Coordinates of C-alpha atoms and ligand atoms in Angstrom, one line a residue:
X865 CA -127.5 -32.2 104.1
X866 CA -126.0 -33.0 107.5
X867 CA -127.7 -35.8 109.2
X868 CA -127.3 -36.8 112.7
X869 CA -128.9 -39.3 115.0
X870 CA -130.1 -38.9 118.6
X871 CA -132.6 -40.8 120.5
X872 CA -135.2 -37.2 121.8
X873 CA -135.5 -34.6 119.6
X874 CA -136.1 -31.4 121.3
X875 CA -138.0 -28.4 119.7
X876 CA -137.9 -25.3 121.5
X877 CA -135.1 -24.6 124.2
X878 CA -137.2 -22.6 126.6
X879 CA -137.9 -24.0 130.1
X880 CA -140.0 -27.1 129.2
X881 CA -137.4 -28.1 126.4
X882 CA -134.3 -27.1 128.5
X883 CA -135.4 -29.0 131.5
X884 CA -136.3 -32.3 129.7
X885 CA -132.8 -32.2 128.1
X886 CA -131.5 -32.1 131.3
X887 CA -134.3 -34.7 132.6
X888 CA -133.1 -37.2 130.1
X889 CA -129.5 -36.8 130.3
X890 CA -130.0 -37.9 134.0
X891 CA -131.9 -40.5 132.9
X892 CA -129.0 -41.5 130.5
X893 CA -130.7 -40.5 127.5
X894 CA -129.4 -38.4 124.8
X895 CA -130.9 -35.9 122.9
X896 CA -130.5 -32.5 120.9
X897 CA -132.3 -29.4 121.3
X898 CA -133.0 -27.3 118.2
X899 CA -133.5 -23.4 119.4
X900 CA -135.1 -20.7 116.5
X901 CA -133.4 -17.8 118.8
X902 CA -130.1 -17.4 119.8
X903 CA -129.0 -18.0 123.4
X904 CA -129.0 -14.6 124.5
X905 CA -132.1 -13.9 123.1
X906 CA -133.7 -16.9 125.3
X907 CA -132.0 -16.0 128.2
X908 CA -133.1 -12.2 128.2
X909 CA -136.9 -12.9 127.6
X910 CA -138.9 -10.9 130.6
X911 CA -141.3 -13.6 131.6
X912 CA -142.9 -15.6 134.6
X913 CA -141.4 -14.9 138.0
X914 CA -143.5 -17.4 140.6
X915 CA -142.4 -20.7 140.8
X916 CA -144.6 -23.4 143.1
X917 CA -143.1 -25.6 145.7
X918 CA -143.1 -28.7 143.8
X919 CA -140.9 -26.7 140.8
X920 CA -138.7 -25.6 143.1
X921 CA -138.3 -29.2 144.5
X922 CA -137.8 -30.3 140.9
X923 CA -135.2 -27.6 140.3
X924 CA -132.9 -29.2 143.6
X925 CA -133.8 -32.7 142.7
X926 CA -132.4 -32.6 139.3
X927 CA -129.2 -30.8 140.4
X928 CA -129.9 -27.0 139.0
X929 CA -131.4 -25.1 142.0
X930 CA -127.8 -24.4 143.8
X931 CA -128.7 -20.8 142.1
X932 CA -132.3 -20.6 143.1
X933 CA -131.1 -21.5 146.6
X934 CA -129.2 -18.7 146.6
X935 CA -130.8 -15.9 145.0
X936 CA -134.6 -16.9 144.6
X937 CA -136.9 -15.1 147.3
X938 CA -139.5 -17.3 148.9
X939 CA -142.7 -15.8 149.8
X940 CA -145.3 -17.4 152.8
X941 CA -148.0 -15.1 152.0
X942 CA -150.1 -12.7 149.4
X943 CA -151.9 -10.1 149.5
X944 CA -155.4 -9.4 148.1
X945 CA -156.9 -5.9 147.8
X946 CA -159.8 -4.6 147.6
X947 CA -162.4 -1.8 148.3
X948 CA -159.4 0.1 149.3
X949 CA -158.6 -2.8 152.3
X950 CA -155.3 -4.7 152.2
X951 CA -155.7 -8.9 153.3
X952 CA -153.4 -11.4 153.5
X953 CA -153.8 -14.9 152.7
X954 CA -151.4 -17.1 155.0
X955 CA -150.6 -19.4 151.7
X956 CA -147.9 -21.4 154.3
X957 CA -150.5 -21.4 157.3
X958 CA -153.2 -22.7 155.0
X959 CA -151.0 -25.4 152.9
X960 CA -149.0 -26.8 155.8
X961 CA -145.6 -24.9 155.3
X962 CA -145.7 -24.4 151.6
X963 CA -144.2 -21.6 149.9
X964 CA -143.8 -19.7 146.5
X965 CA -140.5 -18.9 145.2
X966 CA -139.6 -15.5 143.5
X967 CA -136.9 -16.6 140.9
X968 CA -137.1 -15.1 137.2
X969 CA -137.8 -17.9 134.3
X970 CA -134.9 -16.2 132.4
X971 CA -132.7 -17.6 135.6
X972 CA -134.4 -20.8 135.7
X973 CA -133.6 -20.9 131.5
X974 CA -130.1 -19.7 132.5
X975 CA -129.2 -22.6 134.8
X976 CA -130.4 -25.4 133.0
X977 CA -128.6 -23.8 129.6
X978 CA -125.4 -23.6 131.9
X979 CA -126.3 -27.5 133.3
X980 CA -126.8 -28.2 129.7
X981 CA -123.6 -26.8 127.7
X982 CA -121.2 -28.3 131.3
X983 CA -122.3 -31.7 130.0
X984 CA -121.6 -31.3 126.5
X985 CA -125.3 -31.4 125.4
X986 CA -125.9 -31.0 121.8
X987 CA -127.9 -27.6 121.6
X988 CA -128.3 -25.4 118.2
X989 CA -129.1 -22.6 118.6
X990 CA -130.7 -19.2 115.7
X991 CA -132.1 -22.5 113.8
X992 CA -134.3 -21.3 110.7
X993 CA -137.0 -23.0 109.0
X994 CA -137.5 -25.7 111.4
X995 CA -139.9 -28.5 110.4
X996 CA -140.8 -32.5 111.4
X997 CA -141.6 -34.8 109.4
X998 CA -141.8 -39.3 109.9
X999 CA -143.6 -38.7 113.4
X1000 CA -146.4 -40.5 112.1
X1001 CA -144.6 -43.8 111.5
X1002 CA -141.7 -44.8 113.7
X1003 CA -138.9 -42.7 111.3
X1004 CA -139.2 -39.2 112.7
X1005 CA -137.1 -36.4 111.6
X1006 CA -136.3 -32.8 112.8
X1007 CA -134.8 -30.6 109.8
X1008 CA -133.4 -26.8 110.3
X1009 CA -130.8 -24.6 108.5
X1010 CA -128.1 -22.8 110.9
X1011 CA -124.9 -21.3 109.4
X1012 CA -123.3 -25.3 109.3
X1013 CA -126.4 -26.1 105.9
X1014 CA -129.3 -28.1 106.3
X1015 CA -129.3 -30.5 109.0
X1016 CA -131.6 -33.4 109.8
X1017 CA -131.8 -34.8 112.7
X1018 CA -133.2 -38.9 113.0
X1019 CA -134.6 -39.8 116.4
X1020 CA -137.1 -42.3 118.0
X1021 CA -139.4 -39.0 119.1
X1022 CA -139.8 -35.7 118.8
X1023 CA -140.7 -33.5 122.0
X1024 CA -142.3 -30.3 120.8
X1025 CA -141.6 -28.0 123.5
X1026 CA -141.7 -24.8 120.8
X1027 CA -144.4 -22.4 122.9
X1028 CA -147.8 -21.3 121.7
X1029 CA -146.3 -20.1 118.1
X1030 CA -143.9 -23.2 117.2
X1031 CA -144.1 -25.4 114.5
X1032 CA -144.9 -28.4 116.1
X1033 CA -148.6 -28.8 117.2
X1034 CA -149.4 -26.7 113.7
X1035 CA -147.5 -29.8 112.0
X1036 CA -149.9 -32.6 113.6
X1037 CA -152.9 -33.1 111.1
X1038 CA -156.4 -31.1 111.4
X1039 CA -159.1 -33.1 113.0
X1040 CA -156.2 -34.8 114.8
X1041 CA -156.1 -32.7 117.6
X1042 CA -159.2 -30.9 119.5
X1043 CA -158.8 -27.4 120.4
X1044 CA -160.5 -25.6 123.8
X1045 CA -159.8 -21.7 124.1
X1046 CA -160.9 -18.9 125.8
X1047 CA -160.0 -15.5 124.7
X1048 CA -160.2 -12.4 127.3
X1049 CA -161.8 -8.7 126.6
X1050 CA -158.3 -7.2 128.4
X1051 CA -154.5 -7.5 128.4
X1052 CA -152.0 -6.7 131.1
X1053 CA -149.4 -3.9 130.5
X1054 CA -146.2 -5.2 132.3
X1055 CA -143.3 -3.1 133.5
X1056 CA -140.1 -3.6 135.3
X1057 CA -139.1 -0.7 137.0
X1058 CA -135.7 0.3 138.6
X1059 CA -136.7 0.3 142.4
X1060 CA -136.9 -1.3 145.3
X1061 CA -140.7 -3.3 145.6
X1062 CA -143.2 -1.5 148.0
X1063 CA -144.1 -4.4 149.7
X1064 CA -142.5 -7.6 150.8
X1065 CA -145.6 -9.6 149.2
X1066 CA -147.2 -10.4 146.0
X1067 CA -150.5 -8.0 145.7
X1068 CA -153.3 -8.4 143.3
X1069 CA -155.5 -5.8 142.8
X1070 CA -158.8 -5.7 142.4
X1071 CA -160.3 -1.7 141.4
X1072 CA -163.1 -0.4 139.5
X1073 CA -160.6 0.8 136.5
X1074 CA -159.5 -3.3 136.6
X1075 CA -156.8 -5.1 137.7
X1076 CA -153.5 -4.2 139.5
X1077 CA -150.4 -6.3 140.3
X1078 CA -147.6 -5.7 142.4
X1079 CA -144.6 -8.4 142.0
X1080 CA -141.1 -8.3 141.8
X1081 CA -137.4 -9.7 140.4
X1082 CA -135.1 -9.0 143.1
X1083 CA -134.6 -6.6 146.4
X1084 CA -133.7 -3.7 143.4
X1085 CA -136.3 -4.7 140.8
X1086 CA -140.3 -4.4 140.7
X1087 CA -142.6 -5.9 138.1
X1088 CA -146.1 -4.4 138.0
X1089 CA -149.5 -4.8 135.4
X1090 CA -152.1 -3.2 134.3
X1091 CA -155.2 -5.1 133.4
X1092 CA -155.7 -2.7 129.8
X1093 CA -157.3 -3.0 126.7
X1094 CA -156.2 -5.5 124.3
X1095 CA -155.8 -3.2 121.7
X1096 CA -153.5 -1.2 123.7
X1097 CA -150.0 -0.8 122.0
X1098 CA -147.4 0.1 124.9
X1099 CA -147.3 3.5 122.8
X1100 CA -150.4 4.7 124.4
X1101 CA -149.3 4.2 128.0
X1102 CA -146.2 7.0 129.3
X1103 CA -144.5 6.5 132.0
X1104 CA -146.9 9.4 133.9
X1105 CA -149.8 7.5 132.6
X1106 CA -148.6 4.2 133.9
X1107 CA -147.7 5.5 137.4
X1108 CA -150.9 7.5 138.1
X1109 CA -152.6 4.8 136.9
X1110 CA -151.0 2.3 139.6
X1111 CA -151.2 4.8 142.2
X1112 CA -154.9 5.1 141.8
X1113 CA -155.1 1.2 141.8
X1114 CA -153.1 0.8 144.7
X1115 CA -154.8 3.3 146.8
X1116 CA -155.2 2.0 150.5
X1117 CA -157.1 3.4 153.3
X1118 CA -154.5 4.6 156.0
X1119 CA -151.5 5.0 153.4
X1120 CA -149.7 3.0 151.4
X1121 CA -146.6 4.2 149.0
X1122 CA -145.8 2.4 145.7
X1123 CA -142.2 3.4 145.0
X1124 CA -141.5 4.9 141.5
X1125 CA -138.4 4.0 139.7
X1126 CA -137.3 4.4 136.1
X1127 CA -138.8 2.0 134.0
X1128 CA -136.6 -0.1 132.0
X1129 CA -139.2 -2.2 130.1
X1130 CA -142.7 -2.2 129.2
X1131 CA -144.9 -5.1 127.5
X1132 CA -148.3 -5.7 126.1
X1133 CA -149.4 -9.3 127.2
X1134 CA -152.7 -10.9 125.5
X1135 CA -154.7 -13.3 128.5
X1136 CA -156.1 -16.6 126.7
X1137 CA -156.9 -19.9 127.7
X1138 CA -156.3 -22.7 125.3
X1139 CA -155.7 -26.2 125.4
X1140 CA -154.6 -29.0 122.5
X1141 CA -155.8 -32.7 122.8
X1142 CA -154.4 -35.4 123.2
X1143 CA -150.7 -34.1 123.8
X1144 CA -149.3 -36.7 121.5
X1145 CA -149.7 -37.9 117.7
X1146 CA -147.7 -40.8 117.0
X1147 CA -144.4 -40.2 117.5
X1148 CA -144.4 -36.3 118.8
X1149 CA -145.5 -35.3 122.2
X1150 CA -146.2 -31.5 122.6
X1151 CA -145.4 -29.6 125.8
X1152 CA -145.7 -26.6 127.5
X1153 CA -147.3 -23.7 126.2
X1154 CA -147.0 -25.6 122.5
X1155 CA -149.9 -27.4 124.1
X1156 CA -151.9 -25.0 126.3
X1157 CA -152.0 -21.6 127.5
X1158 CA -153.2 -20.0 131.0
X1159 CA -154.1 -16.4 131.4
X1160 CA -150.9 -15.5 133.5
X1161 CA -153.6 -14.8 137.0
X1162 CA -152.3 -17.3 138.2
X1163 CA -148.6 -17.4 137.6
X1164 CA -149.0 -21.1 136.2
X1165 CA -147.7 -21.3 132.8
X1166 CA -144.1 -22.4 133.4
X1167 CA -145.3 -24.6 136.1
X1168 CA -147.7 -26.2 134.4
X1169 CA -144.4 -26.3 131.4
X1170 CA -142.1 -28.3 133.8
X1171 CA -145.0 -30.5 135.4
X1172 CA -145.3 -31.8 131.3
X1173 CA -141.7 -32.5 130.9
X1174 CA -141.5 -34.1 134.1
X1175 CA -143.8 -36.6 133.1
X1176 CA -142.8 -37.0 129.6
X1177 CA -138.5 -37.7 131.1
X1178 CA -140.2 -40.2 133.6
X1179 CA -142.1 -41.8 130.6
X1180 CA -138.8 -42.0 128.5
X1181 CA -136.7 -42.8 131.2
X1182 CA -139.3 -46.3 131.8
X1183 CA -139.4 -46.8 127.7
X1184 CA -136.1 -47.0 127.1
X1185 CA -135.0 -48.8 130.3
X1186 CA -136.7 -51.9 129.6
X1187 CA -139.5 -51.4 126.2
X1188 CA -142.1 -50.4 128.2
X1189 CA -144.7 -48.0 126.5
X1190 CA -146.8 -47.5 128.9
X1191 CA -146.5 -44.0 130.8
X1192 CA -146.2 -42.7 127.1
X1193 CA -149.1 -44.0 126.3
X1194 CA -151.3 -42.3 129.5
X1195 CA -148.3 -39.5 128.7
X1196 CA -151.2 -36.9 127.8
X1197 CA -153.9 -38.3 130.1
X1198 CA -151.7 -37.9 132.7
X1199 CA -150.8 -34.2 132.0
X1200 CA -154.1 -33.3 131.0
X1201 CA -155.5 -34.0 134.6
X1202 CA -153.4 -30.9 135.9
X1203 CA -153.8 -29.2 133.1
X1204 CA -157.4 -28.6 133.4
X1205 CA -157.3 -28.3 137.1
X1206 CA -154.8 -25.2 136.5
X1207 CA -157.2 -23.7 133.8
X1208 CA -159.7 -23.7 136.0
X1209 CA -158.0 -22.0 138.7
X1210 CA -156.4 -19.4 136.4
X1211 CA -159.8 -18.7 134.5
X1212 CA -160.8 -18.4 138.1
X1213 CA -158.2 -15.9 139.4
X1214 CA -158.8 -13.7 136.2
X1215 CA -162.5 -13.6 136.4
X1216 CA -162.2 -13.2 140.2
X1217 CA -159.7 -10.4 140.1
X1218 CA -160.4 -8.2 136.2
X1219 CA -163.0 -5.8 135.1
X1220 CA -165.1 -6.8 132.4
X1221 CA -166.2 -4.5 130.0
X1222 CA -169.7 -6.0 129.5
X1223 CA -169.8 -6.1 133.6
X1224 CA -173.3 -5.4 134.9
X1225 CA -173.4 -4.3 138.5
X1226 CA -174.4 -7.5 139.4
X1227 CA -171.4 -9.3 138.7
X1228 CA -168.9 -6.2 140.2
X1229 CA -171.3 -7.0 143.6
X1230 CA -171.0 -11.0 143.3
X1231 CA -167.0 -10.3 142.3
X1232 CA -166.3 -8.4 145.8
X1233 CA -168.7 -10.7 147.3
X1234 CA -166.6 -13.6 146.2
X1235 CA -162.9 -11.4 147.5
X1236 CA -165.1 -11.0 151.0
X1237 CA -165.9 -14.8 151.1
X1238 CA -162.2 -15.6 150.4
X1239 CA -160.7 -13.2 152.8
X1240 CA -163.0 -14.1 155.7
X1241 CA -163.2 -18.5 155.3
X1242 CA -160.7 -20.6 156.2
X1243 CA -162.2 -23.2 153.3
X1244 CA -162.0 -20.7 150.7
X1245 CA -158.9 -19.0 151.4
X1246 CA -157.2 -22.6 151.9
X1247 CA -158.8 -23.6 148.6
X1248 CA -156.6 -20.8 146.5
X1249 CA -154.0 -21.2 148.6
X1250 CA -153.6 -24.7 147.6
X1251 CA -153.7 -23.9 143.9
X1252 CA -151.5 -21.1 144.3
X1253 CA -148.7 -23.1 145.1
X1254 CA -149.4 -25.9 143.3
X1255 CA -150.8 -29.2 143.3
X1256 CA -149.1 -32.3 143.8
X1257 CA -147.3 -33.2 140.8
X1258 CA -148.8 -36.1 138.1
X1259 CA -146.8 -39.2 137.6
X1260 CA -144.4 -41.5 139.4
X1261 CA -143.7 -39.9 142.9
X1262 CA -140.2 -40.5 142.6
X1263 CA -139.0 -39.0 139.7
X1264 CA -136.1 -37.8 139.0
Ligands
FAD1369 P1 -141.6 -21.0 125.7 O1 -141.0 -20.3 126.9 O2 -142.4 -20.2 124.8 O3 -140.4 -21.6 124.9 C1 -140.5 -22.1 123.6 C2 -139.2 -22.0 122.9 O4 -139.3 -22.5 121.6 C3 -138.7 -20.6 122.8 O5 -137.4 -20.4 123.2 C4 -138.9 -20.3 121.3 O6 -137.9 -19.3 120.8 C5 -138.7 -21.6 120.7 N1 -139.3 -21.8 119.4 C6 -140.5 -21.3 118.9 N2 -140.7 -21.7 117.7 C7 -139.7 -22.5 117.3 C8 -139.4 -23.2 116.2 N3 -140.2 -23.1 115.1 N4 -138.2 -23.9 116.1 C9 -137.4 -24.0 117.2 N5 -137.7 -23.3 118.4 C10 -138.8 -22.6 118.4 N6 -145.8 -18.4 134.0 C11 -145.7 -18.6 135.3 O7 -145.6 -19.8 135.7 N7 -145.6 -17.6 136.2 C12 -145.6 -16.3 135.9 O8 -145.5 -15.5 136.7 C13 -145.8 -16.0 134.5 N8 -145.8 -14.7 134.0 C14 -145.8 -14.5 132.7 C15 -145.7 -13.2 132.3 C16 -145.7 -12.9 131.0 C17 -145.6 -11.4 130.6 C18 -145.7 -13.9 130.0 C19 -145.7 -13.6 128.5 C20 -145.8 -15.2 130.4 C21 -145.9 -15.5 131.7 N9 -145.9 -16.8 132.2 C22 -145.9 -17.1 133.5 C23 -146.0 -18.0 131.2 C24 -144.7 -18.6 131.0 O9 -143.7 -17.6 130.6 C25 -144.8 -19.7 129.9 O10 -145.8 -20.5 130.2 C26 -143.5 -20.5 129.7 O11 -142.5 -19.7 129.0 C27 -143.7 -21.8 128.9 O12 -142.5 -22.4 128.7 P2 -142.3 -23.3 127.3 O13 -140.9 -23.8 127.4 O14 -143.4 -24.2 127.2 O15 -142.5 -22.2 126.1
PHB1370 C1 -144.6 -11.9 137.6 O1 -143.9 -11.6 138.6 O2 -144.3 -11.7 136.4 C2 -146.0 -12.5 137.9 C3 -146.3 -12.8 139.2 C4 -147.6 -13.3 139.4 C5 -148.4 -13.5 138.4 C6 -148.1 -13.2 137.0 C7 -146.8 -12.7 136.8 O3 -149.7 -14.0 138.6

C-alpha cells in the first residue's frame, strides 16, 4: 500500500472540494483531493448555470474569476410569467445594485482544476473504492485504488465534499446524524439546445400543464425544463414533444417566439429537499450536496456548495494558524443558518412556481394569487429578490 500524508483530505473534486483545495492552498495549507471520475468526466457534467453575487465575489477574491470576468453573462433582472402575462422583477433595483451571473458550474469546475493543477496540487483522479476510516479519533485515513495500487492517505481531517451519493456522510454512524427531506411529486426535463436564447432574461414559468424555464449557457446556447413526471425517462419526451410542449408553456399574449435549435442534450432531474445534521462527526466535515440538497427552483445548490467551503477554509485557515478550534467547532452551526434559510426559499420557489398533482383549485387560485402579490409589491418582490441573489455570506467577513 502507498501511504502519503497531507494535512485536508478532500473527497469529491466537484465545486465544493475544488474550491476548498484552492481555499487552503491560499491559506498555506496543503491538501489532496481524491476524485471517483476522471477529469473530463467532471469538467463535462451539464449542471447549475446561476451563480449569486457573493460567489461571484468569492470567485475574484480567491484569484479564479479572470474567466468569469470575461465570459460569464450578468443578468439585473427576471422574468416571471403567468396567466399568459410577462413581469419583470428589477432583482438590481430591489437589492441595491446586485446582480446574478450566468457562468456554467462545469467553467467554474474548469478554472479552479486549471488553478489547481498550475500550483502543483495533489489531485487523483478515476479513484475506485474510496473509503474513510480513523475520523472518529484524531488518526483519520482516506484509502482508494487508482492504477498506482492501493493508497492511503493520513491527514488531520477529512472534508467530504463527495455530492448527495458519496461515501462520506453514508460512512458517519446511524443515529449520529439527523436527516430532514422532502421529496417532490415532479422532475424537470432539461435540455440544451443549439440556438441563440429567446430572451435576454431568466423566465420561469408558471402554466396549468406545470412549470417552464427559459435559461441559458452562452449568446449560442439555451437551457430549458420541463416540470414532468418523475417517472418520466427522457425516452418518452422527442424532440417534437419537447418543443410543443414549451411553446404551449411559453405562450404570451401579444407574441412571443422561443427559438428552436437542435438539441444536443436531454436530462431527467429528480427535485428533493434534504438536509444532514450536524455537518461534522469528529474529524470529517461534510459539504455541499454530501450534506444537503435544494430542489434546483432556486438555482442554489452550488451556491449554497461554495458558501460551506468558504466557511470550512476560514475555519482551517484560524486552526492551523494558531490551535484555535473554534470556528470548526460552530463550523456546522454556522452553515446550517443558510442552509435552512435557502431551503426555505427553494421549497418556496418550487411550490410557488410547479403544478401539483394532488392540486385542488384552491391552491392553483392561492398560487397565482401569490405570483399577483409578488409582481405588484415592492415588499414581496424585494423579498425574492434578495434570496435570489443570495444572502450575505456566513462567517468571518473577510475571508479569503
Ligand atoms: P458535486 O458537484 O456532486 O460533486 C461531488 C464530486 O464528488 C463529484 O465530482 C463526484 O464525482 C465525486 N464523488 C462522488 N462519490 C465519490 C467517491 N465515493 N469518492 C470520490 N469522489 C466521489 N445549483 C445552482 O446553484 N444553480 C443552478 O442553476 C443549478 N442547476 C442544477 C441543474 C441540474 C440539472 C442539477 C443536477 C443540479 C443543479 N444545481 C444547481 C445543483 C448543483 O449542480 C449542485 O448543488 C453542485 O454540483 C454541488 O456541488 P458539490 O461539489 O457539493 O457536489
Ligand atoms: C440553469 O441554467 O441550469 C438553471 C437556471 C436557474 C435555475 C435552475 C437551473 O433555477
Amino acid at each position: 500500500m502507498n501511504q502519503l500524508r497531507t494535512q485536508v483530505g478532500i473527497v469529491g473534486g466537484g465545486p465544493a472540494g475544488m474550491m476548498l483545495a484552492h481555499l487552503l492552498h491560499r491559506a498555506g495549507i496543503e491538501s489532496i483531493v481524491v476524485e471517483a471520475r476522471s477529469r473530463d468526466y467532471v469538467q463535462e457534467r451539464v449542471r447549475a448555470g446561476v451563480l449569486e453575487q457573493g460567489t461571484c465575489d468569492l470567485m475574484h477574491a480567491a484569484g479564479v474569476g479572470a474567466r468569469l470576468e470575461r465570459e460569464g453573462i450578468t443578468h439585473q433582472g427576471i422574468e416571471l410569467r403567468f396567466g399568459g402575462q410577462r413581469h419583470r422583477i428589477d432583482l438590481s433595483g430591489l437589492t441595491g445594485g446586485k446582480t446574478i451571473t450566468i457562468y456554467p458550474q462545469r467553467e467554474v469546475v474548469k478554472d479552479l482544476i486549471d488553478a489547481r493543477i498550475a500550483v502543483g496540487g495533489a489531485i487523483f483522479f478515476e479513484a475506485e473504492e474510496v473509503s474513510i476510516r480513523g475520523f472518529d479519533g484524531d488518526a483519520p485515513t482516506i484509502q482508494f485504488r487508482d492504477s498506482g495500487g492501493v493508497q492511503e492517505i493520513r491527514c488531520d481531517f477529512i472534508a467530504g465534499c463527495d455530492g448527495f451519493h458519496g461515501v462520506c456522510r453514508p460512512s458517519i454512524p446511524a443515529g449520529a446524524l439527523t436527516i430532514f427531506e422532502r421529496t417532490y411529486p415532479f422532475a424537470w426535463l432539461g435540455i440544451l439546445a443549439e440556438v441563440a436564447p429567446s430572451s435576454d432574461e431568466l423566465i420561469y414559468c408558471h402554466h396549468e400543464r406545470g412549470f417552464a424555464l427559459h435559461s441559458m449557457r452562452s449568446p449560442s446556447l439555451t437551457r430549458l425544463y420541463l416540470q414532468c413526471d418523475p417517472n418520466d425517462s427522457v425516452a418518452a419526451w422527442s424532440d417534437e414533444r419537447i418543443w410543443e410542449e414549451l411553446h404551449t408553456r411559453f405562450a404570451v399574449a401579444g407574441g412571443w417566439k422561443l427559438n428552436e435549435g437542435p438539441i444536443v442534450q436531454k436530462g431527467v432531474t429528480p427535485m428533493r429537499s434534504f438536509v444532514a445534521e450536524p455537518m461534522r462527526y469528529g474529524h470529517v466535515f461534510i459539504a455541499g450536496d454530501a450534506a444537503h440538497i435544494v430542489p434546483p427552483t432556486g438555482a442554489k445548490g452550488l451556491n449554497l456548495a461554495l458558501a460551506d467551503v468558504r466557511v470550512l477554509a476560514a475555519a482551517l485557515a484560524k486552526y492551523y494558524a494558531g490551535g484555535s478550534r473554534d470556528l470548526l467547532d460552530s463550523y456546522s452551526q454556522t452553515c446550517l443558518k443558510r442552509v435552512w434559510k435557502v431551503q426555505r426559499f427553494s421549497w418556496w420557489m418550487t411550490s410557488l412556481l410547479h403544478r401539483f398533482p394532488a392540486d385542488n383549485p384552491f391552491d392553483r387560485r392561492r398560487q397565482v394569487a401569490e405570483l399577483d402579490y409578488i409582481t405588484s409589491s415592492r415588499a414581496a418582490a424585494q423579498s425574492l429578490a434578495e434570496n435570489y441573489v443570495g444572502l450575505p455570506m456566513e462567517g468571518p467577513q473577510r475571508f479569503p
